[in-house]
mmCIF file of N, CA and C in Angstrom:
data_model
loop_
_atom_site.group_PDB
_atom_site.id
_atom_site.type_symbol
_atom_site.label_atom_id
_atom_site.label_comp_id
_atom_site.label_asym_id
_atom_site.label_seq_id
_atom_site.Cartn_x
_atom_site.Cartn_y
_atom_site.Cartn_z
ATOM 1 N N UNK A 1 -76.300 19.519 29.904
ATOM 2 C CA UNK A 1 -76.463 20.457 28.804
ATOM 3 C C UNK A 1 -75.651 21.724 29.053
ATOM 4 N N UNK A 2 -75.747 22.254 30.265
ATOM 5 C CA UNK A 2 -75.012 23.477 30.607
ATOM 6 C C UNK A 2 -73.506 23.232 30.545
ATOM 7 N N UNK A 3 -73.111 22.018 30.905
ATOM 8 C CA UNK A 3 -71.688 21.683 30.885
ATOM 9 C C UNK A 3 -71.140 21.734 29.454
ATOM 10 N N UNK A 4 -71.900 21.182 28.493
ATOM 11 C CA UNK A 4 -71.474 21.197 27.091
ATOM 12 C C UNK A 4 -71.421 22.625 26.546
ATOM 13 N N UNK A 5 -72.400 23.405 26.932
ATOM 14 C CA UNK A 5 -72.429 24.803 26.502
ATOM 15 C C UNK A 5 -71.213 25.555 27.038
ATOM 16 N N UNK A 6 -70.860 25.312 28.287
ATOM 17 C CA UNK A 6 -69.685 25.950 28.887
ATOM 18 C C UNK A 6 -68.408 25.502 28.179
ATOM 19 N N UNK A 7 -68.303 24.217 27.833
ATOM 20 C CA UNK A 7 -67.128 23.721 27.120
ATOM 21 C C UNK A 7 -67.015 24.355 25.733
ATOM 22 N N UNK A 8 -68.140 24.501 25.055
ATOM 23 C CA UNK A 8 -68.131 25.127 23.726
ATOM 24 C C UNK A 8 -67.657 26.576 23.830
ATOM 25 N N UNK A 9 -68.126 27.274 24.809
ATOM 26 C CA UNK A 9 -67.726 28.673 25.004
ATOM 27 C C UNK A 9 -66.235 28.765 25.312
ATOM 28 N N UNK A 10 -65.730 27.907 26.172
ATOM 29 C CA UNK A 10 -64.317 27.920 26.534
ATOM 30 C C UNK A 10 -63.445 27.589 25.322
ATOM 31 N N UNK A 11 -63.803 26.571 24.572
ATOM 32 C CA UNK A 11 -63.031 26.186 23.391
ATOM 33 C C UNK A 11 -63.070 27.308 22.355
ATOM 34 N N UNK A 12 -64.219 27.900 22.158
ATOM 35 C CA UNK A 12 -64.350 29.008 21.214
ATOM 36 C C UNK A 12 -63.485 30.193 21.608
ATOM 37 N N UNK A 13 -63.468 30.500 22.893
ATOM 38 C CA UNK A 13 -62.643 31.602 23.386
ATOM 39 C C UNK A 13 -61.154 31.303 23.190
ATOM 40 N N UNK A 14 -60.758 30.056 23.391
ATOM 41 C CA UNK A 14 -59.358 29.679 23.182
ATOM 42 C C UNK A 14 -58.956 29.825 21.719
ATOM 43 N N UNK A 15 -59.835 29.406 20.823
ATOM 44 C CA UNK A 15 -59.550 29.498 19.387
ATOM 45 C C UNK A 15 -59.415 30.961 18.977
ATOM 46 N N UNK A 16 -60.331 31.785 19.408
ATOM 47 C CA UNK A 16 -60.288 33.210 19.070
ATOM 48 C C UNK A 16 -59.048 33.848 19.692
ATOM 49 N N UNK A 17 -58.727 33.485 20.914
ATOM 50 C CA UNK A 17 -57.544 34.027 21.582
ATOM 51 C C UNK A 17 -56.252 33.681 20.856
ATOM 52 N N UNK A 18 -56.131 32.438 20.421
ATOM 53 C CA UNK A 18 -54.933 32.021 19.675
ATOM 54 C C UNK A 18 -54.836 32.749 18.334
ATOM 55 N N UNK A 19 -55.965 32.877 17.652
ATOM 56 C CA UNK A 19 -55.966 33.571 16.360
ATOM 57 C C UNK A 19 -55.578 35.030 16.542
ATOM 58 N N UNK A 20 -56.087 35.653 17.578
ATOM 59 C CA UNK A 20 -55.751 37.046 17.848
ATOM 60 C C UNK A 20 -54.268 37.196 18.171
ATOM 61 N N UNK A 21 -53.737 36.314 18.978
ATOM 62 C CA UNK A 21 -52.318 36.363 19.333
ATOM 63 C C UNK A 21 -51.442 36.164 18.100
ATOM 64 N N UNK A 22 -51.806 35.235 17.229
ATOM 65 C CA UNK A 22 -51.047 34.998 16.009
ATOM 66 C C UNK A 22 -51.099 36.211 15.078
ATOM 67 N N UNK A 23 -52.259 36.814 14.942
ATOM 68 C CA UNK A 23 -52.393 38.009 14.100
ATOM 69 C C UNK A 23 -51.575 39.164 14.664
ATOM 70 N N UNK A 24 -51.562 39.296 15.961
ATOM 71 C CA UNK A 24 -50.785 40.345 16.613
ATOM 72 C C UNK A 24 -49.285 40.131 16.392
ATOM 73 N N UNK A 25 -48.827 38.903 16.483
ATOM 74 C CA UNK A 25 -47.420 38.601 16.227
ATOM 75 C C UNK A 25 -47.041 38.904 14.782
ATOM 76 N N UNK A 26 -47.905 38.553 13.845
ATOM 77 C CA UNK A 26 -47.631 38.826 12.438
ATOM 78 C C UNK A 26 -47.588 40.325 12.172
ATOM 79 N N UNK A 27 -48.489 41.071 12.764
ATOM 80 C CA UNK A 27 -48.506 42.527 12.586
ATOM 81 C C UNK A 27 -47.254 43.159 13.177
ATOM 82 N N UNK A 28 -46.837 42.681 14.327
ATOM 83 C CA UNK A 28 -45.619 43.206 14.954
ATOM 84 C C UNK A 28 -44.397 42.922 14.077
ATOM 85 N N UNK A 29 -44.318 41.708 13.534
ATOM 86 C CA UNK A 29 -43.191 41.348 12.664
ATOM 87 C C UNK A 29 -43.195 42.206 11.399
ATOM 88 N N UNK A 30 -44.351 42.436 10.817
ATOM 89 C CA UNK A 30 -44.444 43.271 9.615
ATOM 90 C C UNK A 30 -44.058 44.711 9.926
ATOM 91 N N UNK A 31 -44.454 45.187 11.075
ATOM 92 C CA UNK A 31 -44.104 46.549 11.485
ATOM 93 C C UNK A 31 -42.606 46.693 11.681
ATOM 94 N N UNK A 32 -41.983 45.710 12.288
ATOM 95 C CA UNK A 32 -40.538 45.736 12.488
ATOM 96 C C UNK A 32 -39.795 45.693 11.152
ATOM 97 N N UNK A 33 -40.276 44.874 10.232
ATOM 98 C CA UNK A 33 -39.648 44.783 8.912
ATOM 99 C C UNK A 33 -39.778 46.101 8.159
ATOM 100 N N UNK A 34 -40.920 46.740 8.252
ATOM 101 C CA UNK A 34 -41.123 48.022 7.576
ATOM 102 C C UNK A 34 -40.232 49.101 8.188
ATOM 103 N N UNK A 35 -40.080 49.070 9.503
ATOM 104 C CA UNK A 35 -39.220 50.051 10.167
ATOM 105 C C UNK A 35 -37.767 49.873 9.740
ATOM 106 N N UNK A 36 -37.307 48.628 9.611
ATOM 107 C CA UNK A 36 -35.941 48.379 9.159
ATOM 108 C C UNK A 36 -35.753 48.835 7.718
ATOM 109 N N UNK A 37 -36.780 48.640 6.901
ATOM 110 C CA UNK A 37 -36.689 49.038 5.497
ATOM 111 C C UNK A 37 -36.607 50.555 5.362
ATOM 112 N N UNK A 38 -37.331 51.256 6.218
ATOM 113 C CA UNK A 38 -37.296 52.721 6.164
ATOM 114 C C UNK A 38 -35.995 53.268 6.703
ATOM 115 N N UNK A 39 -35.427 52.577 7.663
ATOM 116 C CA UNK A 39 -34.152 53.000 8.238
ATOM 117 C C UNK A 39 -34.263 54.300 9.006
ATOM 118 N N UNK A 40 -33.212 55.087 8.954
ATOM 119 C CA UNK A 40 -33.128 56.325 9.718
ATOM 120 C C UNK A 40 -34.158 57.350 9.263
ATOM 121 N N UNK A 41 -34.396 57.446 7.972
ATOM 122 C CA UNK A 41 -35.370 58.400 7.449
ATOM 123 C C UNK A 41 -36.735 58.128 8.053
ATOM 124 N N UNK A 42 -37.083 56.869 8.201
ATOM 125 C CA UNK A 42 -38.366 56.517 8.786
ATOM 126 C C UNK A 42 -38.497 56.990 10.217
ATOM 127 N N UNK A 43 -37.402 56.914 10.970
ATOM 128 C CA UNK A 43 -37.441 57.374 12.359
ATOM 129 C C UNK A 43 -37.655 58.880 12.404
ATOM 130 N N UNK A 44 -36.967 59.606 11.562
ATOM 131 C CA UNK A 44 -37.131 61.057 11.544
ATOM 132 C C UNK A 44 -38.532 61.429 11.085
ATOM 133 N N UNK A 45 -39.039 60.732 10.091
ATOM 134 C CA UNK A 45 -40.375 61.000 9.578
ATOM 135 C C UNK A 45 -41.424 60.702 10.652
ATOM 136 N N UNK A 46 -41.240 59.624 11.376
ATOM 137 C CA UNK A 46 -42.168 59.290 12.456
ATOM 138 C C UNK A 46 -42.122 60.337 13.552
ATOM 139 N N UNK A 47 -40.938 60.850 13.847
ATOM 140 C CA UNK A 47 -40.816 61.900 14.848
ATOM 141 C C UNK A 47 -41.532 63.161 14.381
ATOM 142 N N UNK A 48 -41.388 63.502 13.115
ATOM 143 C CA UNK A 48 -42.073 64.682 12.578
ATOM 144 C C UNK A 48 -43.583 64.493 12.628
ATOM 145 N N UNK A 49 -44.046 63.280 12.368
ATOM 146 C CA UNK A 49 -45.482 63.004 12.431
ATOM 147 C C UNK A 49 -45.999 63.189 13.852
ATOM 148 N N UNK A 50 -45.230 62.734 14.838
ATOM 149 C CA UNK A 50 -45.694 62.864 16.212
ATOM 150 C C UNK A 50 -45.646 64.313 16.689
ATOM 151 N N UNK A 51 -44.704 65.086 16.192
ATOM 152 C CA UNK A 51 -44.601 66.491 16.595
ATOM 153 C C UNK A 51 -45.746 67.300 16.001
ATOM 154 N N UNK A 52 -46.001 67.119 14.708
ATOM 155 C CA UNK A 52 -47.055 67.894 14.055
ATOM 156 C C UNK A 52 -48.438 67.297 14.263
ATOM 157 N N UNK A 53 -48.487 66.043 14.676
ATOM 158 C CA UNK A 53 -49.774 65.398 14.888
ATOM 159 C C UNK A 53 -50.446 64.990 13.590
ATOM 160 N N UNK A 54 -49.660 64.866 12.528
ATOM 161 C CA UNK A 54 -50.227 64.560 11.226
ATOM 162 C C UNK A 54 -49.252 63.689 10.449
ATOM 163 N N UNK A 55 -49.771 62.674 9.799
ATOM 164 C CA UNK A 55 -48.911 61.813 8.985
ATOM 165 C C UNK A 55 -48.612 62.491 7.653
ATOM 166 N N UNK A 56 -47.590 61.999 6.991
ATOM 167 C CA UNK A 56 -47.221 62.540 5.683
ATOM 168 C C UNK A 56 -48.362 62.356 4.687
ATOM 169 N N UNK A 57 -48.990 61.187 4.690
ATOM 170 C CA UNK A 57 -50.079 60.918 3.759
ATOM 171 C C UNK A 57 -51.257 61.860 4.006
ATOM 172 N N UNK A 58 -51.582 62.098 5.269
ATOM 173 C CA UNK A 58 -52.687 62.999 5.589
ATOM 174 C C UNK A 58 -52.380 64.417 5.112
ATOM 175 N N UNK A 59 -51.142 64.861 5.306
ATOM 176 C CA UNK A 59 -50.750 66.197 4.864
ATOM 177 C C UNK A 59 -50.836 66.311 3.346
ATOM 178 N N UNK A 60 -50.412 65.261 2.647
ATOM 179 C CA UNK A 60 -50.491 65.272 1.184
ATOM 180 C C UNK A 60 -51.943 65.304 0.716
ATOM 181 N N UNK A 61 -52.818 64.611 1.408
ATOM 182 C CA UNK A 61 -54.226 64.614 1.028
ATOM 183 C C UNK A 61 -54.852 65.986 1.271
ATOM 184 N N UNK A 62 -54.524 66.604 2.388
ATOM 185 C CA UNK A 62 -55.101 67.907 2.705
ATOM 186 C C UNK A 62 -54.705 68.948 1.659
ATOM 187 N N UNK A 63 -53.431 68.972 1.288
ATOM 188 C CA UNK A 63 -52.967 69.958 0.311
ATOM 189 C C UNK A 63 -53.068 69.468 -1.133
ATOM 190 N N UNK A 64 -53.590 68.259 -1.321
ATOM 191 C CA UNK A 64 -53.759 67.690 -2.658
ATOM 192 C C UNK A 64 -52.425 67.671 -3.415
ATOM 193 N N UNK A 65 -51.420 67.094 -2.774
ATOM 194 C CA UNK A 65 -50.058 67.024 -3.312
ATOM 195 C C UNK A 65 -49.736 65.559 -3.627
ATOM 196 N N UNK A 66 -49.218 65.313 -4.818
ATOM 197 C CA UNK A 66 -48.804 63.945 -5.150
ATOM 198 C C UNK A 66 -47.284 63.803 -5.048
ATOM 199 N N UNK A 67 -46.552 64.853 -5.427
ATOM 200 C CA UNK A 67 -45.095 64.824 -5.306
ATOM 201 C C UNK A 67 -44.657 65.965 -4.399
ATOM 202 N N UNK A 68 -43.596 65.737 -3.661
ATOM 203 C CA UNK A 68 -43.115 66.753 -2.715
ATOM 204 C C UNK A 68 -42.211 67.763 -3.426
ATOM 205 N N UNK A 69 -42.814 68.777 -3.972
ATOM 206 C CA UNK A 69 -42.043 69.875 -4.554
ATOM 207 C C UNK A 69 -42.434 71.155 -3.840
ATOM 208 N N UNK A 70 -41.465 71.981 -3.450
ATOM 209 C CA UNK A 70 -41.773 73.203 -2.700
ATOM 210 C C UNK A 70 -42.743 74.130 -3.439
ATOM 211 N N UNK A 71 -42.631 74.197 -4.755
ATOM 212 C CA UNK A 71 -43.491 75.088 -5.526
ATOM 213 C C UNK A 71 -44.952 74.642 -5.455
ATOM 214 N N UNK A 72 -45.183 73.342 -5.636
ATOM 215 C CA UNK A 72 -46.542 72.816 -5.595
ATOM 216 C C UNK A 72 -47.139 72.951 -4.193
ATOM 217 N N UNK A 73 -46.334 72.689 -3.184
ATOM 218 C CA UNK A 73 -46.801 72.824 -1.805
ATOM 219 C C UNK A 73 -47.218 74.262 -1.535
ATOM 220 N N UNK A 74 -46.367 75.216 -1.896
ATOM 221 C CA UNK A 74 -46.648 76.628 -1.641
ATOM 222 C C UNK A 74 -47.880 77.093 -2.413
ATOM 223 N N UNK A 75 -48.004 76.676 -3.666
ATOM 224 C CA UNK A 75 -49.142 77.090 -4.500
ATOM 225 C C UNK A 75 -50.455 76.585 -3.902
ATOM 226 N N UNK A 76 -50.499 75.302 -3.568
ATOM 227 C CA UNK A 76 -51.723 74.729 -3.001
ATOM 228 C C UNK A 76 -52.015 75.295 -1.616
ATOM 229 N N UNK A 77 -50.962 75.516 -0.838
ATOM 230 C CA UNK A 77 -51.142 76.089 0.496
ATOM 231 C C UNK A 77 -51.777 77.471 0.404
ATOM 232 N N UNK A 78 -51.218 78.337 -0.440
ATOM 233 C CA UNK A 78 -51.746 79.701 -0.562
ATOM 234 C C UNK A 78 -53.201 79.698 -1.008
ATOM 235 N N UNK A 79 -53.510 78.848 -1.974
ATOM 236 C CA UNK A 79 -54.894 78.784 -2.458
ATOM 237 C C UNK A 79 -55.847 78.333 -1.352
ATOM 238 N N UNK A 80 -55.531 77.227 -0.706
ATOM 239 C CA UNK A 80 -56.416 76.689 0.326
ATOM 240 C C UNK A 80 -56.499 77.601 1.542
ATOM 241 N N UNK A 81 -55.404 78.282 1.868
ATOM 242 C CA UNK A 81 -55.416 79.192 3.010
ATOM 243 C C UNK A 81 -56.355 80.367 2.736
ATOM 244 N N UNK A 82 -56.296 80.932 1.519
ATOM 245 C CA UNK A 82 -57.155 82.060 1.157
ATOM 246 C C UNK A 82 -58.619 81.645 1.070
ATOM 247 N N UNK A 83 -58.878 80.499 0.476
ATOM 248 C CA UNK A 83 -60.252 80.028 0.311
ATOM 249 C C UNK A 83 -60.918 79.782 1.664
ATOM 250 N N UNK A 84 -60.152 79.321 2.635
ATOM 251 C CA UNK A 84 -60.716 78.983 3.944
ATOM 252 C C UNK A 84 -60.555 80.093 4.974
ATOM 253 N N UNK A 85 -60.230 81.291 4.528
ATOM 254 C CA UNK A 85 -60.108 82.425 5.442
ATOM 255 C C UNK A 85 -61.476 82.741 6.043
ATOM 256 N N UNK A 86 -61.508 82.980 7.325
ATOM 257 C CA UNK A 86 -62.765 83.215 8.033
ATOM 258 C C UNK A 86 -63.473 84.470 7.519
ATOM 259 N N UNK A 87 -62.715 85.466 7.063
ATOM 260 C CA UNK A 87 -63.323 86.711 6.589
ATOM 261 C C UNK A 87 -64.111 86.524 5.293
ATOM 262 N N UNK A 88 -63.834 85.445 4.561
ATOM 263 C CA UNK A 88 -64.595 85.173 3.335
ATOM 264 C C UNK A 88 -65.552 84.001 3.530
ATOM 265 N N UNK A 89 -65.845 83.684 4.778
ATOM 266 C CA UNK A 89 -66.808 82.631 5.083
ATOM 267 C C UNK A 89 -66.216 81.242 5.161
ATOM 268 N N UNK A 90 -64.897 81.151 5.264
ATOM 269 C CA UNK A 90 -64.246 79.855 5.349
ATOM 270 C C UNK A 90 -64.244 79.303 6.764
ATOM 271 N N UNK A 91 -63.600 78.178 6.908
ATOM 272 C CA UNK A 91 -63.539 77.487 8.193
ATOM 273 C C UNK A 91 -62.153 77.649 8.819
ATOM 274 N N UNK A 92 -62.135 78.171 10.030
ATOM 275 C CA UNK A 92 -60.868 78.318 10.750
ATOM 276 C C UNK A 92 -60.243 76.953 11.008
ATOM 277 N N UNK A 93 -61.073 75.948 11.273
ATOM 278 C CA UNK A 93 -60.574 74.596 11.523
ATOM 279 C C UNK A 93 -59.836 74.059 10.295
ATOM 280 N N UNK A 94 -60.468 74.202 9.135
ATOM 281 C CA UNK A 94 -59.833 73.696 7.909
ATOM 282 C C UNK A 94 -58.578 74.505 7.606
ATOM 283 N N UNK A 95 -58.646 75.810 7.844
ATOM 284 C CA UNK A 95 -57.473 76.645 7.614
ATOM 285 C C UNK A 95 -56.311 76.202 8.499
ATOM 286 N N UNK A 96 -56.595 75.859 9.746
ATOM 287 C CA UNK A 96 -55.524 75.395 10.642
ATOM 288 C C UNK A 96 -54.983 74.035 10.186
ATOM 289 N N UNK A 97 -55.846 73.177 9.647
ATOM 290 C CA UNK A 97 -55.384 71.898 9.104
ATOM 291 C C UNK A 97 -54.453 72.130 7.910
ATOM 292 N N UNK A 98 -54.769 73.135 7.088
ATOM 293 C CA UNK A 98 -53.939 73.473 5.934
ATOM 294 C C UNK A 98 -52.555 73.924 6.408
ATOM 295 N N UNK A 99 -52.528 74.754 7.455
ATOM 296 C CA UNK A 99 -51.249 75.233 8.002
ATOM 297 C C UNK A 99 -50.433 74.064 8.543
ATOM 298 N N UNK A 100 -51.070 73.186 9.301
ATOM 299 C CA UNK A 100 -50.362 72.030 9.866
ATOM 300 C C UNK A 100 -49.859 71.096 8.757
ATOM 301 N N UNK A 101 -50.641 70.938 7.701
ATOM 302 C CA UNK A 101 -50.224 70.088 6.586
ATOM 303 C C UNK A 101 -48.988 70.673 5.915
ATOM 304 N N UNK A 102 -48.967 71.989 5.727
ATOM 305 C CA UNK A 102 -47.803 72.627 5.118
ATOM 306 C C UNK A 102 -46.577 72.463 6.014
ATOM 307 N N UNK A 103 -46.747 72.640 7.316
ATOM 308 C CA UNK A 103 -45.627 72.451 8.251
ATOM 309 C C UNK A 103 -45.085 71.037 8.155
ATOM 310 N N UNK A 104 -45.976 70.050 8.080
ATOM 311 C CA UNK A 104 -45.558 68.645 8.015
ATOM 312 C C UNK A 104 -44.807 68.362 6.718
ATOM 313 N N UNK A 105 -45.304 68.897 5.600
ATOM 314 C CA UNK A 105 -44.640 68.671 4.322
ATOM 315 C C UNK A 105 -43.302 69.400 4.256
ATOM 316 N N UNK A 106 -43.229 70.592 4.828
ATOM 317 C CA UNK A 106 -41.950 71.308 4.881
ATOM 318 C C UNK A 106 -40.928 70.530 5.701
ATOM 319 N N UNK A 107 -41.381 69.935 6.801
ATOM 320 C CA UNK A 107 -40.497 69.122 7.639
ATOM 321 C C UNK A 107 -40.000 67.900 6.869
ATOM 322 N N UNK A 108 -40.880 67.280 6.107
ATOM 323 C CA UNK A 108 -40.495 66.113 5.310
ATOM 324 C C UNK A 108 -39.482 66.509 4.229
ATOM 325 N N UNK A 109 -39.678 67.660 3.616
ATOM 326 C CA UNK A 109 -38.716 68.145 2.623
ATOM 327 C C UNK A 109 -37.343 68.362 3.246
ATOM 328 N N UNK A 110 -37.307 68.922 4.451
ATOM 329 C CA UNK A 110 -36.015 69.139 5.115
ATOM 330 C C UNK A 110 -35.350 67.818 5.477
ATOM 331 N N UNK A 111 -36.134 66.817 5.867
ATOM 332 C CA UNK A 111 -35.587 65.490 6.171
ATOM 333 C C UNK A 111 -34.983 64.882 4.908
ATOM 334 N N UNK A 112 -35.692 64.995 3.792
ATOM 335 C CA UNK A 112 -35.186 64.441 2.538
ATOM 336 C C UNK A 112 -33.924 65.172 2.091
ATOM 337 N N UNK A 113 -33.882 66.473 2.294
ATOM 338 C CA UNK A 113 -32.700 67.253 1.929
ATOM 339 C C UNK A 113 -31.501 66.818 2.769
ATOM 340 N N UNK A 114 -31.720 66.596 4.063
ATOM 341 C CA UNK A 114 -30.640 66.144 4.946
ATOM 342 C C UNK A 114 -30.143 64.772 4.512
ATOM 343 N N UNK A 115 -31.036 63.909 4.060
ATOM 344 C CA UNK A 115 -30.641 62.576 3.615
ATOM 345 C C UNK A 115 -29.865 62.632 2.304
ATOM 346 N N UNK A 116 -30.186 63.584 1.446
ATOM 347 C CA UNK A 116 -29.517 63.684 0.157
ATOM 348 C C UNK A 116 -28.118 64.266 0.288
ATOM 349 N N UNK A 117 -27.897 65.122 1.279
ATOM 350 C CA UNK A 117 -26.569 65.721 1.454
ATOM 351 C C UNK A 117 -25.490 64.678 1.718
ATOM 352 N N UNK A 118 -25.664 63.762 2.681
ATOM 353 C CA UNK A 118 -24.627 62.742 2.900
ATOM 354 C C UNK A 118 -24.410 61.847 1.679
ATOM 355 N N UNK A 119 -25.494 61.556 0.962
ATOM 356 C CA UNK A 119 -25.352 60.701 -0.218
ATOM 357 C C UNK A 119 -24.550 61.406 -1.309
ATOM 358 N N UNK A 120 -24.813 62.699 -1.509
ATOM 359 C CA UNK A 120 -24.076 63.427 -2.541
ATOM 360 C C UNK A 120 -22.603 63.599 -2.136
ATOM 361 N N UNK A 121 -22.323 63.736 -0.834
ATOM 362 C CA UNK A 121 -20.949 63.829 -0.371
ATOM 363 C C UNK A 121 -20.222 62.500 -0.587
ATOM 364 N N UNK A 122 -20.909 61.400 -0.361
ATOM 365 C CA UNK A 122 -20.300 60.075 -0.578
ATOM 366 C C UNK A 122 -20.003 59.873 -2.064
ATOM 367 N N UNK A 123 -20.897 60.328 -2.911
ATOM 368 C CA UNK A 123 -20.702 60.180 -4.358
ATOM 369 C C UNK A 123 -19.509 61.023 -4.825
ATOM 370 N N UNK A 124 -19.286 62.189 -4.215
ATOM 371 C CA UNK A 124 -18.183 63.047 -4.605
ATOM 372 C C UNK A 124 -16.843 62.450 -4.177
ATOM 373 N N UNK A 125 -16.846 61.738 -3.047
ATOM 374 C CA UNK A 125 -15.609 61.154 -2.525
ATOM 375 C C UNK A 125 -15.157 59.958 -3.348
ATOM 376 N N UNK A 126 -16.081 59.257 -3.957
ATOM 377 C CA UNK A 126 -15.714 58.048 -4.732
ATOM 378 C C UNK A 126 -15.508 58.334 -6.185
#
């Protein structure tokens, strides 16, 4: 009886192990494909995320931004920064998150601007 139980456990572990390995391979392949699709901009964006410690999506959620426009970013930043000021009973933690979100979005805007410059130069040459 114990022998059969041990065999069932071993077979079950092998099945789960193979499924996990296959899922890991598929995730790695999907990640590589997404990285190739993003190209150079994706590498710069990932670097900015690691420097600021915040993803682009998280920064957009914090500042309630749907499109990356400097005016909208600045307007939402100023409002949220004032509302969360410690002197008016706000949270210093949330205020610091607002600052980091603005830094991350500003960095993303500069990356997009750098990407648009070479494209506009190529269009002018042709």
